[in-house]
JSON list of C-alpha atoms in Angstrom, two decimals:
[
{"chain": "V", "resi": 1, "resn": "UNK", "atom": "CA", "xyz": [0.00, 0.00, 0.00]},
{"chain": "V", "resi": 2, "resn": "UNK", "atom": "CA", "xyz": [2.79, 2.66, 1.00]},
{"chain": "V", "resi": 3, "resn": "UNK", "atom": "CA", "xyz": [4.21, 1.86, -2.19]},
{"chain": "V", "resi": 4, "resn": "UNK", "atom": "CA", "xyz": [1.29, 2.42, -4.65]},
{"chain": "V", "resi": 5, "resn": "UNK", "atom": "CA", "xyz": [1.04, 5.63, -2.33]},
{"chain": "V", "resi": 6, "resn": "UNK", "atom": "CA", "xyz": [4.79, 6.58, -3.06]},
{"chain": "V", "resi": 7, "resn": "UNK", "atom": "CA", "xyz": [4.46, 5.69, -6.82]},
{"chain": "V", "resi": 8, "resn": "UNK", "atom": "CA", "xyz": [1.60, 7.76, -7.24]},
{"chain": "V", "resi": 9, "resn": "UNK", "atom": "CA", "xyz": [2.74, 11.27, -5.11]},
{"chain": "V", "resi": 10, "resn": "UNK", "atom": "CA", "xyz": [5.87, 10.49, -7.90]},
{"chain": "V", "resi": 11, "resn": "UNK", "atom": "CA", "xyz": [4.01, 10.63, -10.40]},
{"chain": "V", "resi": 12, "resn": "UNK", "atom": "CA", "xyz": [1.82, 13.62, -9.31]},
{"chain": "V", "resi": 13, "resn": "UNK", "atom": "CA", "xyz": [5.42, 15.50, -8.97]},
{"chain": "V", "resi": 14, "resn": "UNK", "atom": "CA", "xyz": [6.07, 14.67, -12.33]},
{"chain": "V", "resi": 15, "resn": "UNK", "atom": "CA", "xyz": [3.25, 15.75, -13.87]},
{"chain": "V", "resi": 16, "resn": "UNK", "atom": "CA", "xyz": [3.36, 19.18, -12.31]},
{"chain": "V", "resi": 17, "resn": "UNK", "atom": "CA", "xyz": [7.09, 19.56, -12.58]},
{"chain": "V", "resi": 18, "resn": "UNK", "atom": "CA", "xyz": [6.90, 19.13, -16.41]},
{"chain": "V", "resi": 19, "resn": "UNK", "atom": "CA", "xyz": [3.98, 21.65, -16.90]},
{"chain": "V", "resi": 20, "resn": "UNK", "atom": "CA", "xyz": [5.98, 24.27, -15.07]},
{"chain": "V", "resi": 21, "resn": "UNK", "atom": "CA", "xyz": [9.27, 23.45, -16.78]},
{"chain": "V", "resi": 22, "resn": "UNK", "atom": "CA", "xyz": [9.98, 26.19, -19.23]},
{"chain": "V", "resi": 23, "resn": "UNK", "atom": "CA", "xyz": [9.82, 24.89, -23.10]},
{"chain": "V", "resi": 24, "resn": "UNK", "atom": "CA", "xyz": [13.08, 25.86, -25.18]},
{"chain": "V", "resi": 25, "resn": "UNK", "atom": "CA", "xyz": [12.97, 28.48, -28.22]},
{"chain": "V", "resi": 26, "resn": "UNK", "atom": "CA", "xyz": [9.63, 29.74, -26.77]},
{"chain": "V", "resi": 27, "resn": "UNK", "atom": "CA", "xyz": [9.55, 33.03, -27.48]},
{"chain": "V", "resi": 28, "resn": "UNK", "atom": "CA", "xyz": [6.64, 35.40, -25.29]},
{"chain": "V", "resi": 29, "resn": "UNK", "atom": "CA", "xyz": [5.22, 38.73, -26.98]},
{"chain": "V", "resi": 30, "resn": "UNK", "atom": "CA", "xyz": [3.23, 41.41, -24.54]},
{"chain": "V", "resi": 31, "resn": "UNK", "atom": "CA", "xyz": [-0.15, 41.37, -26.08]},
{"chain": "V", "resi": 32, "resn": "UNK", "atom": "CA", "xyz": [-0.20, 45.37, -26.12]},
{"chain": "V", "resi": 33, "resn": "UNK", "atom": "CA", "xyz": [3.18, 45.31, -28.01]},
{"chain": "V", "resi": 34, "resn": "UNK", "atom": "CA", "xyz": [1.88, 42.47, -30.78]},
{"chain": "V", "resi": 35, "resn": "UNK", "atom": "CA", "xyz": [-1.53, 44.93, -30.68]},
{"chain": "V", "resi": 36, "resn": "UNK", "atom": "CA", "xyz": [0.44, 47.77, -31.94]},
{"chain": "V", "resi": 37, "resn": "UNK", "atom": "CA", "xyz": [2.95, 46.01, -34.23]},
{"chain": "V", "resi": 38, "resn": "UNK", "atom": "CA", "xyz": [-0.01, 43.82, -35.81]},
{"chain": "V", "resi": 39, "resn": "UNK", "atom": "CA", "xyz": [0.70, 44.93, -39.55]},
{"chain": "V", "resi": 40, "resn": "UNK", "atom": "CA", "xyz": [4.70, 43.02, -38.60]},
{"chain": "V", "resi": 41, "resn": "UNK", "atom": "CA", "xyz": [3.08, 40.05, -37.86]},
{"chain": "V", "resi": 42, "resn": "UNK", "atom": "CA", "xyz": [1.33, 39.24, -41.00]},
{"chain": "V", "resi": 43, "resn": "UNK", "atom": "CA", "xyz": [3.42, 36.75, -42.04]},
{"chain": "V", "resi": 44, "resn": "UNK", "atom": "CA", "xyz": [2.79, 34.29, -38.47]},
{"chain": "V", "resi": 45, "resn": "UNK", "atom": "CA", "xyz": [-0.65, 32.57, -38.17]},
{"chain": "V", "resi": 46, "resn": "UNK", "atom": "CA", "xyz": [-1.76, 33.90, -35.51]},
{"chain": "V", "resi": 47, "resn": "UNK", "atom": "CA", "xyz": [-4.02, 30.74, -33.33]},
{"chain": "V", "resi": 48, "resn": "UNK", "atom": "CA", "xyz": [-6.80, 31.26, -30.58]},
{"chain": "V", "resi": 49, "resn": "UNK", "atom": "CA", "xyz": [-7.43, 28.56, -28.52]},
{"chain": "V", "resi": 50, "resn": "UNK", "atom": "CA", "xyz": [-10.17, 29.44, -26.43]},
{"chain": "V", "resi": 51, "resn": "UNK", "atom": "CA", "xyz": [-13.40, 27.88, -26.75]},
{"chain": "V", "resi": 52, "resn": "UNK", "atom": "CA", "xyz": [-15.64, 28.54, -29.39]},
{"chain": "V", "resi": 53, "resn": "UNK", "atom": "CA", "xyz": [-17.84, 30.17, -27.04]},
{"chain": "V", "resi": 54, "resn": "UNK", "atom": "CA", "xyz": [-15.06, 32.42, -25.29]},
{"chain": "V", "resi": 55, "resn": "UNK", "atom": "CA", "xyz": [-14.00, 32.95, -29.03]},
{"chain": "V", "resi": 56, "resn": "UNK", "atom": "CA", "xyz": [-17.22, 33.95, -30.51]},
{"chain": "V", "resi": 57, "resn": "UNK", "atom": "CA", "xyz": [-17.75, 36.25, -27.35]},
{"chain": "V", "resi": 58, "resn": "UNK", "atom": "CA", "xyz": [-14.59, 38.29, -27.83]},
{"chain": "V", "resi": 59, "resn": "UNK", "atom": "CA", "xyz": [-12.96, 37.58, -31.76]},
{"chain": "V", "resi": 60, "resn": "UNK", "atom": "CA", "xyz": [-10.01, 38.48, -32.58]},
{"chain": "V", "resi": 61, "resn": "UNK", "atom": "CA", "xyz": [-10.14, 39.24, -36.24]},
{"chain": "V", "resi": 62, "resn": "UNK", "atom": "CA", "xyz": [-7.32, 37.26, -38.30]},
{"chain": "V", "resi": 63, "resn": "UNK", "atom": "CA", "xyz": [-6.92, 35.09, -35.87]},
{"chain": "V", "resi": 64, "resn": "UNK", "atom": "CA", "xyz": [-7.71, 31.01, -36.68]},
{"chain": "V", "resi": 65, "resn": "UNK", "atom": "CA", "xyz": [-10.10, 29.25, -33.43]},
{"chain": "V", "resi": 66, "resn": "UNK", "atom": "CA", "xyz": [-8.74, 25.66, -32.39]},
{"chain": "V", "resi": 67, "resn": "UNK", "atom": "CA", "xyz": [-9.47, 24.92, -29.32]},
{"chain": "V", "resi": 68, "resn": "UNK", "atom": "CA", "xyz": [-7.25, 23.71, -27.18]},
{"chain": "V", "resi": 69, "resn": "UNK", "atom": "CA", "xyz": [-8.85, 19.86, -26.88]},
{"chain": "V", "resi": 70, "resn": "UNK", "atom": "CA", "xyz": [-9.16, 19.98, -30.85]},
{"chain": "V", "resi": 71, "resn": "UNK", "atom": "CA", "xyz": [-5.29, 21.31, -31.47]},
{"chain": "V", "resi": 72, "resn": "UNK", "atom": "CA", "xyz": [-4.11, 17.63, -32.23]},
{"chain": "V", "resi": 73, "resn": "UNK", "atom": "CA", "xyz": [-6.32, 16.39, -34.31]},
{"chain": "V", "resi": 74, "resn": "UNK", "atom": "CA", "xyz": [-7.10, 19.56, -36.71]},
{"chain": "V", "resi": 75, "resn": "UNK", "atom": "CA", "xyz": [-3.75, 21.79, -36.94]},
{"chain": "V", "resi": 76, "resn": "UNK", "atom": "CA", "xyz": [-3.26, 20.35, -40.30]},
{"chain": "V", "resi": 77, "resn": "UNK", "atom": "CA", "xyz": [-6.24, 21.96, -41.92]},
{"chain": "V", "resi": 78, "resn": "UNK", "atom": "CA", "xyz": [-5.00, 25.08, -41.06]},
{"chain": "V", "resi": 79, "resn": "UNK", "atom": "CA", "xyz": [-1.11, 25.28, -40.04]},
{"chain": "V", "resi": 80, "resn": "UNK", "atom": "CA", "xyz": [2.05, 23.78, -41.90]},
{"chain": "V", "resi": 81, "resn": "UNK", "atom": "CA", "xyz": [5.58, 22.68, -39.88]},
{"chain": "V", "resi": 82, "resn": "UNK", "atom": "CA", "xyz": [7.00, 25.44, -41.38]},
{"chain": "V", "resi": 83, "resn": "UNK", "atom": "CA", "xyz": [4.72, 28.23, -40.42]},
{"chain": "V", "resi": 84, "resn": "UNK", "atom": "CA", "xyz": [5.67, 30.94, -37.74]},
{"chain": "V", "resi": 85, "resn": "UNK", "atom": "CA", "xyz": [3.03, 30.17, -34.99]},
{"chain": "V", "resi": 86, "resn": "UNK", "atom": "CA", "xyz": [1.49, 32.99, -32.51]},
{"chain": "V", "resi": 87, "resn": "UNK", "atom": "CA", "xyz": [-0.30, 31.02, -29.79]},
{"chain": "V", "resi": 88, "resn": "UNK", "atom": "CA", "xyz": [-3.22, 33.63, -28.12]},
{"chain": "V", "resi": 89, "resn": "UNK", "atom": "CA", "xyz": [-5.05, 32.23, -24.72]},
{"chain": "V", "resi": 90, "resn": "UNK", "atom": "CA", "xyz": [-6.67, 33.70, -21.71]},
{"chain": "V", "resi": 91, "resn": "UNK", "atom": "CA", "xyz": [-4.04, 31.11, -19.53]},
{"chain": "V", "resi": 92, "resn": "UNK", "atom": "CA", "xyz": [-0.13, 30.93, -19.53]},
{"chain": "V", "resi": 93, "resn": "UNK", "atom": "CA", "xyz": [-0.92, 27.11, -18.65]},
{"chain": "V", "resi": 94, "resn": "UNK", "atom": "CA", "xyz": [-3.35, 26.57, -21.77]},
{"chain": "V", "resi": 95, "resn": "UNK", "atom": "CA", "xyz": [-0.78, 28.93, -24.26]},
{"chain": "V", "resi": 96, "resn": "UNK", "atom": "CA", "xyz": [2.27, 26.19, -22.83]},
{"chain": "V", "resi": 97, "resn": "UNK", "atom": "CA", "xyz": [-0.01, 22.99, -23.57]},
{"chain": "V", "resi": 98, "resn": "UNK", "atom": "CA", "xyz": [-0.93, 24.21, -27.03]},
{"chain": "V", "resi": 99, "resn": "UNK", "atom": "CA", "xyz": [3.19, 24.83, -27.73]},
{"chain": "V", "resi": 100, "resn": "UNK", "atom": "CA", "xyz": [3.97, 21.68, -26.23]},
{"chain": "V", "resi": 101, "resn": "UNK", "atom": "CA", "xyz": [1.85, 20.11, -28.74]},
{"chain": "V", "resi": 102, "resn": "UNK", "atom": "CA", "xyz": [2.20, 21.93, -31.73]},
{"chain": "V", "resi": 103, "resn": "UNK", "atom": "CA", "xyz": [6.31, 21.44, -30.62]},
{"chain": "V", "resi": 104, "resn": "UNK", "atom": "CA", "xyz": [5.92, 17.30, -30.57]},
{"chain": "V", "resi": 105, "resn": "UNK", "atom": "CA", "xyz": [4.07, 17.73, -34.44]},
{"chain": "V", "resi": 106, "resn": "UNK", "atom": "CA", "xyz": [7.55, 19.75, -35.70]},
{"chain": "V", "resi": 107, "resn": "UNK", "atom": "CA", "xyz": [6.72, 23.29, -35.59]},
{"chain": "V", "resi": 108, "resn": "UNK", "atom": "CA", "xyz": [9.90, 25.26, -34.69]},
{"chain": "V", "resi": 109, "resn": "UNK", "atom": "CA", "xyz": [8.84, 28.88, -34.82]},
{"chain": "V", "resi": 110, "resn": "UNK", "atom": "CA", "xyz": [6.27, 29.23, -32.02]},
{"chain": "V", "resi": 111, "resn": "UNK", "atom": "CA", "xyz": [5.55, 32.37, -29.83]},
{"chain": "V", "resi": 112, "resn": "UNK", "atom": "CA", "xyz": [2.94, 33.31, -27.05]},
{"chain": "V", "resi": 113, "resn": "UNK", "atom": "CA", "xyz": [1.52, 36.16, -26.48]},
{"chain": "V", "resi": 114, "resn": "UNK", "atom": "CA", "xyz": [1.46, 36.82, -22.56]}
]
């Protein structure tokens, strides 16, 4: 029993440890500073991925809505490997899942706006 207790508080650490651990070549943007510079940015596809509700409540025009849940299974319709990829999201936690995903599918240019 105490071991099936240790293996799971292990596991637990784990878990949290790699959702705080800082991805490499992730490059943050202030949102006020991409606001202004918007016209420089045309060239990145710019991804929300809030709901659809939260999205359809607040849009942010030019921007493509996959939610966070859909990411893996519909980036290709929109996104190639070699795009440059702005990740926009209400959470710093959400904004790090979505580049941890779009990182293990070979995407090498990704930013997030904070």
């Amino acid at each position: 029993m105490f071991w099936l207790i240790f293996l799971a508080v292990i596991i637990a650490m784990f878990v949290v440890i790699r959702q705080l651990w800082p991805l490499p070549n992730l490059k943050h943007i202030d949102y006020q500073d991409f606001m202004k510079r918007r016209d420089e940015f045309r060239e990145y596809k710019v991804i929300d991925i809030r709901d659809s509700l939260e999205y359809l409540a607040d849009p942010t025009a030019g921007t493509i809505n996959i939610s966070l849940g859909r990411l893996p299974y519909v980036w290709k319709k929109h996104l190639i490997r070699e795009d440059n990829v702005i990740i926009l999201s209400t959470r710093a936690f959400k904004s790090k899942k979505a580049a941890r995903i779009l990182r293990k599918r070979g995407f090498e240019f990704l930013y997030v706006v904070k």
